[in-house]
Amino acid sequence: MLKKNKLTIPKTLFSNDEEEITAFFHTYCNGKAVAKLHGVIAKSMGGENMLSTTIIREDNLESLADIAYCPMIFQPYIEKEYELRIMYVDGEFFTGKINNSEHADWRVNQGNYTWSAYELPEDIKSSLTSMMKEMGLYMGAIDMIKGRDENYYFLEVNPQGEWGMLQKELNFPIAERIADNLIKRMRTNE
């Protein structure tokens, strides 16, 4: 695990090199990892027409030959209580918790999952704010999990990530805050 801006970040590899991925798996993953494809694959968070976050085990390593054409993100698998999708807009947090602990990607295994509003601890908000400022991002969709070990784990931030489900399911005023922020930035020439 890595600590940056007081956030716990799983060891992460972005690669399409079969040998490098295999070495990473054996060094850091204790027999189980997650792999995520990043690219323009899907148009919605509905789970259709997309490549999902997948669990990788030892027997999957035999199928890595085609990875040369498709770089992916790899991280050790962390047993989780639940997932958080956090929409950050210029210091404001809109956080949804989805009751998914069994699957690597809730979008594919859509069962009786529900979103609920979630209040992040102040230290996590402070750490995320520091990270966003360091990266020069005034908005972004942040993925975190709460591990079964009670720790919060930062997984990734997507400056153009999906947030519509949070506005729809939880009535968060995200679109309004983004619009307000854009108008403010236009007026101040930021």
PDB file of N, CA and C in Angstrom, residues 67-120:
ATOM      1  N   ILE A  67      -2.980  -9.125 -23.949  1.00  0.00           N
ATOM      2  CA  ILE A  67      -2.884  -7.872 -23.200  1.00  0.00           C
ATOM      3  C   ILE A  67      -2.009  -6.849 -23.933  1.00  0.00           C
ATOM      4  N   ALA A  68      -1.163  -7.293 -24.836  1.00  0.00           N
ATOM      5  CA  ALA A  68      -0.286  -6.382 -25.577  1.00  0.00           C
ATOM      6  C   ALA A  68      -1.081  -5.319 -26.329  1.00  0.00           C
ATOM      7  N   TYR A  69      -2.311  -5.619 -26.683  1.00  0.00           N
ATOM      8  CA  TYR A  69      -3.137  -4.684 -27.448  1.00  0.00           C
ATOM      9  C   TYR A  69      -4.063  -3.854 -26.575  1.00  0.00           C
ATOM     10  N   CYS A  70      -4.007  -4.064 -25.279  1.00  0.00           N
ATOM     11  CA  CYS A  70      -5.008  -3.458 -24.412  1.00  0.00           C
ATOM     12  C   CYS A  70      -4.458  -3.213 -23.016  1.00  0.00           C
ATOM     13  N   PRO A  71      -3.734  -2.100 -22.792  1.00  0.00           N
ATOM     14  CA  PRO A  71      -3.204  -1.845 -21.450  1.00  0.00           C
ATOM     15  C   PRO A  71      -4.325  -1.748 -20.423  1.00  0.00           C
ATOM     16  N   MET A  72      -4.049  -2.229 -19.231  1.00  0.00           N
ATOM     17  CA  MET A  72      -5.046  -2.231 -18.171  1.00  0.00           C
ATOM     18  C   MET A  72      -4.409  -1.785 -16.857  1.00  0.00           C
ATOM     19  N   ILE A  73      -5.280  -1.452 -15.908  1.00  0.00           N
ATOM     20  CA  ILE A  73      -4.845  -1.126 -14.554  1.00  0.00           C
ATOM     21  C   ILE A  73      -5.026  -2.369 -13.698  1.00  0.00           C
ATOM     22  N   PHE A  74      -4.007  -2.709 -12.915  1.00  0.00           N
ATOM     23  CA  PHE A  74      -4.052  -3.861 -12.022  1.00  0.00           C
ATOM     24  C   PHE A  74      -3.802  -3.394 -10.594  1.00  0.00           C
ATOM     25  N   GLN A  75      -4.586  -3.935  -9.661  1.00  0.00           N
ATOM     26  CA  GLN A  75      -4.419  -3.667  -8.238  1.00  0.00           C
ATOM     27  C   GLN A  75      -4.707  -4.947  -7.461  1.00  0.00           C
ATOM     28  N   PRO A  76      -4.078  -5.119  -6.297  1.00  0.00           N
ATOM     29  CA  PRO A  76      -4.441  -6.266  -5.456  1.00  0.00           C
ATOM     30  C   PRO A  76      -5.920  -6.174  -5.065  1.00  0.00           C
ATOM     31  N   TYR A  77      -6.567  -7.308  -4.975  1.00  0.00           N
ATOM     32  CA  TYR A  77      -7.968  -7.351  -4.554  1.00  0.00           C
ATOM     33  C   TYR A  77      -8.040  -7.056  -3.054  1.00  0.00           C
ATOM     34  N   ILE A  78      -8.979  -6.196  -2.669  1.00  0.00           N
ATOM     35  CA  ILE A  78      -9.175  -5.854  -1.257  1.00  0.00           C
ATOM     36  C   ILE A  78     -10.586  -6.270  -0.863  1.00  0.00           C
ATOM     37  N   GLU A  79     -10.699  -7.063   0.188  1.00  0.00           N
ATOM     38  CA  GLU A  79     -12.025  -7.435   0.690  1.00  0.00           C
ATOM     39  C   GLU A  79     -12.728  -6.172   1.172  1.00  0.00           C
ATOM     40  N   LYS A  80     -13.941  -5.942   0.676  1.00  0.00           N
ATOM     41  CA  LYS A  80     -14.601  -4.676   0.972  1.00  0.00           C
ATOM     42  C   LYS A  80     -15.935  -4.858   1.679  1.00  0.00           C
ATOM     43  N   GLU A  81     -16.279  -3.840   2.448  1.00  0.00           N
ATOM     44  CA  GLU A  81     -17.622  -3.751   3.021  1.00  0.00           C
ATOM     45  C   GLU A  81     -18.574  -3.176   1.988  1.00  0.00           C
ATOM     46  N   TYR A  82     -18.112  -2.103   1.314  1.00  0.00           N
ATOM     47  CA  TYR A  82     -18.939  -1.439   0.303  1.00  0.00           C
ATOM     48  C   TYR A  82     -18.073  -0.516  -0.542  1.00  0.00           C
ATOM     49  N   GLU A  83     -18.691  -0.027  -1.615  1.00  0.00           N
ATOM     50  CA  GLU A  83     -18.035   0.893  -2.534  1.00  0.00           C
ATOM     51  C   GLU A  83     -18.611   2.285  -2.377  1.00  0.00           C
ATOM     52  N   LEU A  84     -17.778   3.280  -2.661  1.00  0.00           N
ATOM     53  CA  LEU A  84     -18.209   4.672  -2.635  1.00  0.00           C
ATOM     54  C   LEU A  84     -17.913   5.312  -3.986  1.00  0.00           C
ATOM     55  N   ARG A  85     -18.867   6.054  -4.511  1.00  0.00           N
ATOM     56  CA  ARG A  85     -18.634   6.926  -5.668  1.00  0.00           C
ATOM     57  C   ARG A  85     -18.797   8.341  -5.140  1.00  0.00           C
ATOM     58  N   ILE A  86     -17.748   9.100  -5.276  1.00  0.00           N
ATOM     59  CA  ILE A  86     -17.696  10.447  -4.729  1.00  0.00           C
ATOM     60  C   ILE A  86     -17.565  11.422  -5.886  1.00  0.00           C
ATOM     61  N   MET A  87     -18.514  12.314  -6.020  1.00  0.00           N
ATOM     62  CA  MET A  87     -18.372  13.383  -7.004  1.00  0.00           C
ATOM     63  C   MET A  87     -17.871  14.614  -6.271  1.00  0.00           C
ATOM     64  N   TYR A  88     -16.688  15.045  -6.649  1.00  0.00           N
ATOM     65  CA  TYR A  88     -16.041  16.212  -6.050  1.00  0.00           C
ATOM     66  C   TYR A  88     -16.220  17.383  -7.012  1.00  0.00           C
ATOM     67  N   VAL A  89     -16.779  18.495  -6.522  1.00  0.00           N
ATOM     68  CA  VAL A  89     -16.931  19.692  -7.335  1.00  0.00           C
ATOM     69  C   VAL A  89     -16.428  20.880  -6.517  1.00  0.00           C
ATOM     70  N   ASP A  90     -15.218  21.315  -6.819  1.00  0.00           N
ATOM     71  CA  ASP A  90     -14.617  22.501  -6.224  1.00  0.00           C
ATOM     72  C   ASP A  90     -14.760  22.543  -4.703  1.00  0.00           C
ATOM     73  N   GLY A  91     -14.355  21.466  -4.040  1.00  0.00           N
ATOM     74  CA  GLY A  91     -14.367  21.419  -2.580  1.00  0.00           C
ATOM     75  C   GLY A  91     -15.638  20.867  -1.970  1.00  0.00           C
ATOM     76  N   GLU A  92     -16.619  20.558  -2.785  1.00  0.00           N
ATOM     77  CA  GLU A  92     -17.879  20.006  -2.275  1.00  0.00           C
ATOM     78  C   GLU A  92     -17.947  18.521  -2.642  1.00  0.00           C
ATOM     79  N   PHE A  93     -18.479  17.721  -1.728  1.00  0.00           N
ATOM     80  CA  PHE A  93     -18.527  16.277  -1.913  1.00  0.00           C
ATOM     81  C   PHE A  93     -19.968  15.785  -2.000  1.00  0.00           C
ATOM     82  N   PHE A  94     -20.239  14.976  -3.007  1.00  0.00           N
ATOM     83  CA  PHE A  94     -21.517  14.288  -3.155  1.00  0.00           C
ATOM     84  C   PHE A  94     -21.175  12.806  -3.181  1.00  0.00           C
ATOM     85  N   THR A  95     -21.458  12.110  -2.091  1.00  0.00           N
ATOM     86  CA  THR A  95     -20.984  10.736  -1.939  1.00  0.00           C
ATOM     87  C   THR A  95     -22.136   9.761  -1.858  1.00  0.00           C
ATOM     88  N   GLY A  96     -22.059   8.753  -2.709  1.00  0.00           N
ATOM     89  CA  GLY A  96     -23.025   7.663  -2.692  1.00  0.00           C
ATOM     90  C   GLY A  96     -22.344   6.368  -2.303  1.00  0.00           C
ATOM     91  N   LYS A  97     -23.034   5.594  -1.512  1.00  0.00           N
ATOM     92  CA  LYS A  97     -22.559   4.272  -1.084  1.00  0.00           C
ATOM     93  C   LYS A  97     -23.460   3.249  -1.761  1.00  0.00           C
ATOM     94  N   ILE A  98     -22.847   2.245  -2.358  1.00  0.00           N
ATOM     95  CA  ILE A  98     -23.634   1.154  -2.949  1.00  0.00           C
ATOM     96  C   ILE A  98     -23.327  -0.100  -2.153  1.00  0.00           C
ATOM     97  N   ASN A  99     -24.367  -0.812  -1.826  1.00  0.00           N
ATOM     98  CA  ASN A  99     -24.230  -1.981  -0.950  1.00  0.00           C
ATOM     99  C   ASN A  99     -23.736  -3.189  -1.738  1.00  0.00           C
ATOM    100  N   ASN A 100     -22.521  -3.079  -2.271  1.00  0.00           N
ATOM    101  CA  ASN A 100     -21.928  -4.167  -3.034  1.00  0.00           C
ATOM    102  C   ASN A 100     -20.628  -4.585  -2.366  1.00  0.00           C
ATOM    103  N   SER A 101     -20.618  -5.781  -1.818  1.00  0.00           N
ATOM    104  CA  SER A 101     -19.371  -6.295  -1.269  1.00  0.00           C
ATOM    105  C   SER A 101     -18.951  -7.594  -1.948  1.00  0.00           C
ATOM    106  N   GLU A 102     -19.859  -8.203  -2.693  1.00  0.00           N
ATOM    107  CA  GLU A 102     -19.562  -9.521  -3.270  1.00  0.00           C
ATOM    108  C   GLU A 102     -18.873  -9.467  -4.617  1.00  0.00           C
ATOM    109  N   HIS A 103     -19.084  -8.421  -5.399  1.00  0.00           N
ATOM    110  CA  HIS A 103     -18.612  -8.399  -6.778  1.00  0.00           C
ATOM    111  C   HIS A 103     -17.582  -7.307  -6.999  1.00  0.00           C
ATOM    112  N   ALA A 104     -16.692  -7.546  -7.968  1.00  0.00           N
ATOM    113  CA  ALA A 104     -15.669  -6.555  -8.293  1.00  0.00           C
ATOM    114  C   ALA A 104     -16.284  -5.326  -8.951  1.00  0.00           C
ATOM    115  N   ASP A 105     -17.378  -5.497  -9.684  1.00  0.00           N
ATOM    116  CA  ASP A 105     -17.989  -4.384 -10.405  1.00  0.00           C
ATOM    117  C   ASP A 105     -19.503  -4.487 -10.313  1.00  0.00           C
ATOM    118  N   TRP A 106     -20.128  -3.602  -9.570  1.00  0.00           N
ATOM    119  CA  TRP A 106     -21.576  -3.641  -9.350  1.00  0.00           C
ATOM    120  C   TRP A 106     -22.362  -3.416 -10.634  1.00  0.00           C
ATOM    121  N   ARG A 107     -21.769  -2.729 -11.629  1.00  0.00           N
ATOM    122  CA  ARG A 107     -22.501  -2.412 -12.859  1.00  0.00           C
ATOM    123  C   ARG A 107     -22.871  -3.666 -13.644  1.00  0.00           C
ATOM    124  N   VAL A 108     -22.049  -4.695 -13.551  1.00  0.00           N
ATOM    125  CA  VAL A 108     -22.306  -5.927 -14.288  1.00  0.00           C
ATOM    126  C   VAL A 108     -23.261  -6.829 -13.524  1.00  0.00           C
ATOM    127  N   ASN A 109     -23.082  -6.916 -12.228  1.00  0.00           N
ATOM    128  CA  ASN A 109     -23.883  -7.806 -11.394  1.00  0.00           C
ATOM    129  C   ASN A 109     -25.018  -7.043 -10.731  1.00  0.00           C
ATOM    130  N   GLN A 110     -25.792  -6.334 -11.529  1.00  0.00           N
ATOM    131  CA  GLN A 110     -26.853  -5.510 -10.967  1.00  0.00           C
ATOM    132  C   GLN A 110     -27.944  -6.396 -10.383  1.00  0.00           C
ATOM    133  N   GLY A 111     -27.993  -6.425  -9.106  1.00  0.00           N
ATOM    134  CA  GLY A 111     -29.018  -7.173  -8.402  1.00  0.00           C
ATOM    135  C   GLY A 111     -29.884  -6.186  -7.666  1.00  0.00           C
ATOM    136  N   ASN A 112     -30.048  -6.407  -6.416  1.00  0.00           N
ATOM    137  CA  ASN A 112     -30.842  -5.509  -5.592  1.00  0.00           C
ATOM    138  C   ASN A 112     -29.949  -4.465  -4.932  1.00  0.00           C
ATOM    139  N   TYR A 113     -29.050  -3.891  -5.699  1.00  0.00           N
ATOM    140  CA  TYR A 113     -28.160  -2.884  -5.162  1.00  0.00           C
ATOM    141  C   TYR A 113     -28.878  -1.555  -5.065  1.00  0.00           C
ATOM    142  N   THR A 114     -28.580  -0.845  -4.016  1.00  0.00           N
ATOM    143  CA  THR A 114     -29.189   0.465  -3.828  1.00  0.00           C
ATOM    144  C   THR A 114     -28.117   1.475  -3.440  1.00  0.00           C
ATOM    145  N   TRP A 115     -28.335   2.714  -3.846  1.00  0.00           N
ATOM    146  CA  TRP A 115     -27.474   3.823  -3.463  1.00  0.00           C
ATOM    147  C   TRP A 115     -28.032   4.463  -2.219  1.00  0.00           C
ATOM    148  N   SER A 116     -27.153   4.881  -1.335  1.00  0.00           N
ATOM    149  CA  SER A 116     -27.562   5.682  -0.187  1.00  0.00           C
ATOM    150  C   SER A 116     -26.537   6.794  -0.010  1.00  0.00           C
ATOM    151  N   ALA A 117     -27.011   7.925   0.505  1.00  0.00           N
ATOM    152  CA  ALA A 117     -26.100   9.052   0.756  1.00  0.00           C
ATOM    153  C   ALA A 117     -25.117   8.643   1.846  1.00  0.00           C
ATOM    154  N   TYR A 118     -23.915   9.144   1.749  1.00  0.00           N
ATOM    155  CA  TYR A 118     -22.856   8.764   2.672  1.00  0.00           C
ATOM    156  C   TYR A 118     -22.064   9.999   3.070  1.00  0.00           C
ATOM    157  N   GLU A 119     -21.785  10.136   4.337  1.00  0.00           N
ATOM    158  CA  GLU A 119     -20.994  11.253   4.832  1.00  0.00           C
ATOM    159  C   GLU A 119     -19.563  10.781   5.059  1.00  0.00           C
ATOM    160  N   LEU A 120     -18.659  11.297   4.254  1.00  0.00           N
ATOM    161  CA  LEU A 120     -17.249  10.947   4.400  1.00  0.00           C
ATOM    162  C   LEU A 120     -16.676  11.542   5.679  1.00  0.00           C
TER     163      LEU A 120
END
